GROMACS .gro file of C-alpha atoms in nm:
model
  322
    1MET     CA    1  -1.195   1.871  -1.920
    2ARG     CA    2  -0.935   1.619  -2.098
    3THR     CA    3  -1.031   1.238  -2.028
    4GLY     CA    4  -0.903   0.936  -2.140
    5LYS     CA    5  -0.545   0.908  -2.398
    6GLN     CA    6  -0.578   1.327  -2.312
    7LEU     CA    7  -0.506   1.354  -1.986
    8ILE     CA    8  -0.327   1.035  -1.995
    9LEU     CA    9  -0.100   1.246  -2.202
   10ALA     CA   10  -0.111   1.566  -1.945
   11THR     CA   11   0.071   1.388  -1.720
   12LYS     CA   12   0.383   1.246  -1.902
   13PRO     CA   13   0.580   1.524  -1.856
   14PHE     CA   14   0.609   1.443  -1.490
   15ALA     CA   15   0.678   1.073  -1.499
   16ARG     CA   16   1.083   1.127  -1.540
   17ASP     CA   17   1.280   1.069  -1.304
   18VAL     CA   18   1.500   1.318  -1.154
   19THR     CA   19   1.760   1.081  -1.065
   20TRP     CA   20   1.926   1.287  -0.785
   21LYS     CA   21   1.626   1.303  -0.561
   22SER     CA   22   1.534   0.981  -0.628
   23TRP     CA   23   1.831   0.842  -0.461
   24TYR     CA   24   1.878   1.103  -0.200
   25TYR     CA   25   1.525   1.006  -0.055
   26THR     CA   26   1.560   0.699  -0.067
   27LEU     CA   27   1.862   0.707   0.114
   28THR     CA   28   1.746   0.926   0.352
   29THR     CA   29   1.468   0.739   0.464
   30ALA     CA   30   1.706   0.456   0.493
   31ILE     CA   31   1.918   0.595   0.701
   32ILE     CA   32   1.677   0.724   0.947
   33LEU     CA   33   1.504   0.424   0.942
   34ALA     CA   34   1.811   0.253   1.052
   35GLY     CA   35   1.931   0.502   1.308
   36LEU     CA   36   1.543   0.427   1.444
   37LEU     CA   37   1.610   0.074   1.484
   38THR     CA   38   1.979   0.194   1.644
   39ALA     CA   39   1.846   0.391   1.893
   40VAL     CA   40   1.593   0.113   2.001
   41TYR     CA   41   1.866  -0.093   2.039
   42ILE     CA   42   2.104   0.124   2.297
   43ASN     CA   43   1.795   0.298   2.489
   44GLU     CA   44   1.710   0.004   2.739
   45THR     CA   45   1.762   0.311   3.037
   46LEU     CA   46   1.555   0.554   2.876
   47PRO     CA   47   1.172   0.285   2.810
   48PHE     CA   48   0.988   0.652   2.652
   49LEU     CA   49   1.247   0.761   2.424
   50ARG     CA   50   1.285   0.390   2.327
   51ILE     CA   51   0.879   0.294   2.263
   52ALA     CA   52   0.892   0.671   2.052
   53CYS     CA   53   1.174   0.527   1.823
   54SER     CA   54   0.995   0.237   1.759
   55ILE     CA   55   0.695   0.359   1.729
   56LEU     CA   56   0.880   0.652   1.437
   57CYS     CA   57   1.033   0.269   1.301
   58GLY     CA   58   0.647   0.191   1.224
   59LEU     CA   59   0.589   0.557   1.003
   60VAL     CA   60   0.957   0.546   0.852
   61ILE     CA   61   0.931   0.196   0.704
   62VAL     CA   62   0.585   0.304   0.541
   63ARG     CA   63   0.800   0.554   0.378
   64MET     CA   64   1.030   0.350   0.260
   65PHE     CA   65   0.766   0.136   0.133
   66VAL     CA   66   0.607   0.373  -0.072
   67ILE     CA   67   0.926   0.410  -0.231
   68TYR     CA   68   1.037   0.057  -0.274
   69HIS     CA   69   0.652   0.019  -0.416
   70ASP     CA   70   0.785   0.384  -0.674
   71HIS     CA   71   1.089   0.134  -0.812
   72GLN     CA   72   0.892  -0.173  -0.878
   73HIS     CA   73   0.667   0.074  -1.071
   74HIS     CA   74   0.982   0.175  -1.276
   75ALA     CA   75   0.940   0.499  -1.173
   76ILE     CA   76   1.258   0.526  -1.041
   77LEU     CA   77   1.582   0.399  -1.069
   78HIS     CA   78   1.450   0.216  -1.306
   79ARG     CA   79   1.807   0.006  -1.469
   80SER     CA   80   2.006   0.100  -1.175
   81LEU     CA   81   2.155  -0.237  -1.080
   82PRO     CA   82   2.269  -0.096  -0.684
   83ALA     CA   83   1.897   0.037  -0.660
   84ASP     CA   84   1.740  -0.265  -0.725
   85ILE     CA   85   1.966  -0.457  -0.539
   86LEU     CA   86   1.885  -0.265  -0.267
   87PHE     CA   87   1.501  -0.307  -0.316
   88THR     CA   88   1.584  -0.581  -0.336
   89LEU     CA   89   1.715  -0.705  -0.022
   90PHE     CA   90   1.434  -0.463   0.138
   91GLY     CA   91   1.135  -0.629   0.009
   92ILE     CA   92   1.291  -0.937   0.120
   93PHE     CA   93   1.290  -0.715   0.542
   94VAL     CA   94   0.925  -0.583   0.470
   95LEU     CA   95   0.778  -0.927   0.377
   96ALA     CA   96   0.697  -0.837  -0.035
   97PRO     CA   97   0.932  -0.986  -0.162
   98THR     CA   98   0.963  -0.801  -0.531
   99SER     CA   99   0.820  -1.156  -0.696
  100ILE     CA  100   0.438  -1.204  -0.552
  101TRP     CA  101   0.457  -0.774  -0.424
  102LYS     CA  102   0.494  -0.697  -0.818
  103ARG     CA  103   0.264  -0.994  -0.997
  104SER     CA  104  -0.025  -0.910  -0.730
  105HIS     CA  105   0.050  -0.541  -0.793
  106ASP     CA  106   0.059  -0.475  -1.141
  107HIS     CA  107  -0.279  -0.716  -1.166
  108HIS     CA  108  -0.398  -0.478  -0.952
  109HIS     CA  109  -0.382  -0.168  -1.136
  110ASN     CA  110  -0.487  -0.325  -1.438
  111HIS     CA  111  -0.766  -0.447  -1.276
  112ASN     CA  112  -0.865  -0.158  -1.084
  113SER     CA  113  -1.303  -0.174  -1.021
  114LYS     CA  114  -1.351  -0.393  -1.216
  115LEU     CA  115  -1.630  -0.630  -1.095
  116PHE     CA  116  -1.622  -0.992  -1.118
  117SER     CA  117  -1.222  -0.996  -1.162
  118ALA     CA  118  -1.020  -1.228  -0.938
  119SER     CA  119  -0.874  -1.020  -0.614
  120ILE     CA  120  -0.550  -1.037  -0.692
  121GLY     CA  121  -0.365  -0.758  -0.473
  122SER     CA  122  -0.703  -0.607  -0.378
  123TYR     CA  123  -0.957  -0.615  -0.177
  124PRO     CA  124  -1.217  -0.848  -0.322
  125ILE     CA  125  -1.588  -0.735  -0.367
  126MET     CA  126  -1.899  -0.797  -0.435
  127THR     CA  127  -2.245  -0.661  -0.543
  128LYS     CA  128  -2.553  -0.703  -0.289
  129GLU     CA  129  -2.742  -0.957  -0.471
  130LYS     CA  130  -2.402  -1.167  -0.524
  131PHE     CA  131  -2.295  -1.168  -0.144
  132GLU     CA  132  -2.705  -1.283  -0.079
  133GLY     CA  133  -2.678  -1.524  -0.298
  134SER     CA  134  -2.374  -1.661  -0.154
  135THR     CA  135  -2.357  -1.949   0.110
  136ALA     CA  136  -2.285  -1.882   0.468
  137ALA     CA  137  -1.964  -1.988   0.434
  138GLU     CA  138  -1.897  -1.715   0.147
  139GLN     CA  139  -2.025  -1.460   0.287
  140ARG     CA  140  -1.859  -1.512   0.669
  141ALA     CA  141  -1.487  -1.607   0.416
  142TYR     CA  142  -1.552  -1.198   0.246
  143LEU     CA  143  -1.657  -1.002   0.549
  144ALA     CA  144  -1.354  -1.187   0.721
  145VAL     CA  145  -1.155  -1.035   0.421
  146ARG     CA  146  -1.294  -0.735   0.482
  147HIS     CA  147  -1.252  -0.715   0.850
  148PRO     CA  148  -1.155  -0.386   1.060
  149LEU     CA  149  -0.962  -0.646   1.238
  150THR     CA  150  -0.787  -0.817   0.973
  151ILE     CA  151  -0.669  -0.479   0.849
  152LEU     CA  152  -0.508  -0.386   1.183
  153PHE     CA  153  -0.351  -0.707   1.168
  154GLY     CA  154  -0.184  -0.677   0.812
  155TYR     CA  155   0.115  -0.784   0.991
  156LEU     CA  156   0.021  -1.140   0.998
  157SER     CA  157  -0.304  -1.146   0.763
  158MET     CA  158  -0.179  -0.946   0.492
  159PHE     CA  159   0.177  -0.964   0.491
  160VAL     CA  160   0.312  -1.280   0.685
  161TYR     CA  161   0.056  -1.540   0.602
  162GLY     CA  162  -0.095  -1.319   0.207
  163MET     CA  163   0.281  -1.222   0.092
  164CYS     CA  164   0.446  -1.476   0.215
  165VAL     CA  165   0.315  -1.790   0.328
  166ARG     CA  166   0.014  -1.821   0.072
  167SER     CA  167   0.230  -1.731  -0.191
  168PHE     CA  168   0.496  -2.007  -0.146
  169LEU     CA  169   0.169  -2.286  -0.125
  170CYS     CA  170   0.033  -2.177  -0.418
  171SER     CA  171   0.423  -2.162  -0.602
  172PRO     CA  172   0.743  -2.241  -0.501
  173LEU     CA  173   0.914  -2.182  -0.773
  174LYS     CA  174   0.809  -1.901  -0.841
  175HIS     CA  175   0.805  -1.712  -0.540
  176TRP     CA  176   1.103  -1.830  -0.346
  177ASP     CA  177   1.188  -1.592  -0.225
  178SER     CA  178   0.869  -1.516  -0.002
  179ILE     CA  179   0.936  -1.838   0.182
  180LEU     CA  180   1.337  -1.646   0.221
  181ALA     CA  181   1.185  -1.355   0.347
  182LEU     CA  182   0.960  -1.551   0.660
  183VAL     CA  183   1.228  -1.738   0.754
  184LEU     CA  184   1.481  -1.452   0.779
  185HIS     CA  185   1.170  -1.259   0.936
  186ILE     CA  186   1.176  -1.497   1.153
  187GLY     CA  187   1.534  -1.593   1.224
  188VAL     CA  188   1.629  -1.247   1.324
  189GLY     CA  189   1.315  -1.182   1.538
  190VAL     CA  190   1.421  -1.534   1.739
  191PHE     CA  191   1.789  -1.359   1.759
  192ILE     CA  192   1.678  -1.018   1.852
  193PHE     CA  193   1.441  -1.213   2.165
  194LEU     CA  194   1.737  -1.385   2.260
  195ASN     CA  195   2.007  -1.186   2.340
  196LEU     CA  196   1.792  -0.819   2.426
  197GLY     CA  197   1.412  -1.058   2.559
  198TRP     CA  198   1.057  -0.973   2.493
  199THR     CA  199   1.092  -0.652   2.540
  200GLY     CA  200   1.410  -0.612   2.249
  201TRP     CA  201   1.139  -0.782   2.043
  202LEU     CA  202   0.838  -0.592   2.094
  203LEU     CA  203   0.977  -0.251   2.000
  204LEU     CA  204   1.238  -0.380   1.690
  205GLN     CA  205   1.062  -0.550   1.555
  206PHE     CA  206   0.627  -0.680   1.609
  207LEU     CA  207   0.573  -0.307   1.697
  208PRO     CA  208   0.736  -0.128   1.367
  209PHE     CA  209   0.609  -0.378   1.160
  210PHE     CA  210   0.287  -0.408   1.319
  211ILE     CA  211   0.221  -0.038   1.310
  212ALA     CA  212   0.401  -0.011   0.956
  213CYS     CA  213   0.208  -0.367   0.807
  214ALA     CA  214  -0.164  -0.182   0.995
  215ILE     CA  215  -0.136   0.167   0.851
  216GLY     CA  216  -0.072   0.008   0.504
  217ALA     CA  217  -0.302  -0.222   0.485
  218TYR     CA  218  -0.561   0.075   0.579
  219LEU     CA  219  -0.395   0.294   0.288
  220PHE     CA  220  -0.461   0.063   0.063
  221TYR     CA  221  -0.798  -0.047   0.181
  222ALA     CA  222  -0.942   0.315   0.213
  223GLN     CA  223  -0.783   0.442  -0.149
  224HIS     CA  224  -1.043   0.188  -0.335
  225ASN     CA  225  -1.267   0.141  -0.014
  226PHE     CA  226  -1.433   0.534   0.005
  227PRO     CA  227  -1.803   0.712  -0.007
  228GLY     CA  228  -1.834   0.778  -0.382
  229VAL     CA  229  -1.609   0.527  -0.513
  230THR     CA  230  -1.746   0.351  -0.870
  231PHE     CA  231  -1.730   0.027  -1.073
  232ASN     CA  232  -1.832  -0.085  -1.329
  233GLU     CA  233  -1.852  -0.460  -1.569
  234LYS     CA  234  -1.529  -0.587  -1.745
  235GLU     CA  235  -1.704  -0.442  -2.085
  236GLU     CA  236  -1.712  -0.039  -1.925
  237TRP     CA  237  -1.409  -0.043  -1.813
  238CYS     CA  238  -1.146   0.220  -1.929
  239HIS     CA  239  -0.812   0.289  -1.710
  240ASP     CA  240  -0.839   0.646  -1.633
  241ASN     CA  241  -1.203   0.668  -1.542
  242ALA     CA  242  -1.040   0.375  -1.310
  243ALA     CA  243  -0.840   0.605  -1.220
  244MET     CA  244  -1.040   0.929  -1.139
  245ALA     CA  245  -1.334   0.790  -1.056
  246SER     CA  246  -1.262   0.434  -0.767
  247SER     CA  247  -0.918   0.558  -0.656
  248SER     CA  248  -0.946   0.864  -0.430
  249TYR     CA  249  -0.736   1.136  -0.295
  250MET     CA  250  -0.656   1.102   0.086
  251LEU     CA  251  -0.624   1.482   0.169
  252MET     CA  252  -0.346   1.412   0.467
  253SER     CA  253  -0.140   1.720   0.665
  254PRO     CA  254   0.286   1.759   0.592
  255PHE     CA  255   0.380   1.492   0.822
  256TRP     CA  256   0.137   1.264   0.688
  257LYS     CA  257   0.180   1.301   0.300
  258TRP     CA  258   0.609   1.252   0.406
  259VAL     CA  259   0.532   0.967   0.650
  260THR     CA  260   0.256   0.786   0.365
  261GLY     CA  261   0.560   0.924   0.015
  262ASN     CA  262   0.312   1.109  -0.142
  263ILE     CA  263   0.103   0.794  -0.153
  264GLY     CA  264  -0.207   0.923  -0.150
  265TYR     CA  265  -0.235   1.115  -0.436
  266HIS     CA  266  -0.394   0.784  -0.559
  267HIS     CA  267  -0.615   0.885  -0.855
  268ILE     CA  268  -0.281   1.002  -1.010
  269HIS     CA  269  -0.032   0.748  -0.935
  270HIS     CA  270  -0.380   0.528  -1.066
  271LEU     CA  271  -0.371   0.789  -1.402
  272ASN     CA  272   0.039   0.669  -1.399
  273ALA     CA  273   0.278   0.458  -1.217
  274ARG     CA  274   0.534   0.592  -1.386
  275VAL     CA  275   0.542   0.901  -1.200
  276PRO     CA  276   0.782   0.948  -0.936
  277PHE     CA  277   0.629   0.998  -0.556
  278TYR     CA  278   0.834   1.345  -0.540
  279ARG     CA  279   0.626   1.443  -0.871
  280LEU     CA  280   0.258   1.353  -0.788
  281PRO     CA  281   0.206   1.715  -0.630
  282GLU     CA  282   0.327   1.878  -0.890
  283ALA     CA  283   0.141   1.723  -1.170
  284MET     CA  284  -0.162   1.778  -0.978
  285ALA     CA  285  -0.072   2.151  -1.001
  286ASN     CA  286  -0.009   2.171  -1.290
  287ILE     CA  287  -0.379   1.948  -1.385
  288PRO     CA  288  -0.669   2.156  -1.386
  289GLU     CA  289  -0.880   1.771  -1.434
  290LEU     CA  290  -0.637   1.559  -1.170
  291GLN     CA  291  -0.801   1.834  -0.878
  292GLN     CA  292  -1.183   1.702  -0.951
  293ALA     CA  293  -1.132   1.382  -0.771
  294LYS     CA  294  -1.246   1.201  -0.490
  295THR     CA  295  -1.149   1.279  -0.174
  296THR     CA  296  -1.120   1.066   0.144
  297THR     CA  297  -0.906   1.162   0.470
  298LEU     CA  298  -0.770   0.978   0.824
  299HIS     CA  299  -1.002   1.186   1.041
  300PRO     CA  300  -1.181   0.883   1.289
  301ARG     CA  301  -1.501   0.958   1.119
  302GLU     CA  302  -1.376   0.913   0.801
  303ILE     CA  303  -1.213   0.628   0.881
  304TRP     CA  304  -1.539   0.459   0.985
  305ALA     CA  305  -1.733   0.551   0.692
  306CYS     CA  306  -1.495   0.354   0.483
  307LEU     CA  307  -1.453   0.053   0.668
  308ARG     CA  308  -1.865  -0.009   0.671
  309LEU     CA  309  -1.852  -0.068   0.336
  310LYS     CA  310  -1.882  -0.405   0.213
  311VAL     CA  311  -2.086  -0.452  -0.104
  312TRP     CA  312  -2.139  -0.259  -0.436
  313HIS     CA  313  -2.492  -0.186  -0.537
  314PRO     CA  314  -2.520  -0.156  -0.845
  315GLU     CA  315  -2.909   0.041  -0.869
  316LYS     CA  316  -2.726   0.283  -0.618
  317ASN     CA  317  -2.407   0.303  -0.817
  318GLU     CA  318  -2.224   0.350  -0.450
  319MET     CA  319  -2.121   0.105  -0.214
  320VAL     CA  320  -2.304  -0.021   0.127
  321PRO     CA  321  -2.267  -0.101   0.422
  322LEU     CA  322  -2.540  -0.431   0.507
   0.00000   0.00000   0.00000
């Protein structure tokens, strides 16, 4: 069984962008999203179809975000000026502009599963001892960030506030695109409301973003907060173990694999972020070691099992509820 550098090297043949495939998946997803938004706009006399298209918009935004995420990792369409322009605009559209998304997400990849590291780009982790020794205010703040309602309302908590407001307030010059994204988002929302009323705003902007951000926030949580996950001190941390032991393989139906752009193969993504999303299943099928991943699913029972985990218990070597 290969580990360490040998396992990472085994993924290298799959870390190659197939340019036509990347453009095909990018453009078809963008066209589907544009078509669904148009359908929501024009079908004012067919409310059920309009609602269905609005919900589908949210799901397609998730897929487009994963493709955007791959581009930020330089896994697809690297050094392509048209792709850079397209994805920069999409980052602003989806309230995750490139300046804050890439910085925070790269930090997450470099520090995934490290105890006592800054929780930039990830949900904070406290040990049981540290939590019990914290003040009541610190405990409330920690639990609030990890609360199911915070994840459900990821549109406001993670994207509007975390990605846009907080990043801009921390460094206005570095994250000027964060406030640009927020101003444009609010401006578009006001325009839709004035021209199409509250139902138009609800179905064209709020519902798609609410669905997409809630799914994204939960996926990001469950991929590193699941029964069986392990965390390590900085001195004991290593890249391949963090990928295999602290990142889940989320079992999904073909439909959800399409919606999430194969992000469920998260252990492979953390092992080698240069593997394009459409080659992750290929890597899994050809590398036996990757098939030994820790798993979770989108079944309600598994979702609850992930959400109830709160603190790391070093003696038990597992995440536990309070």
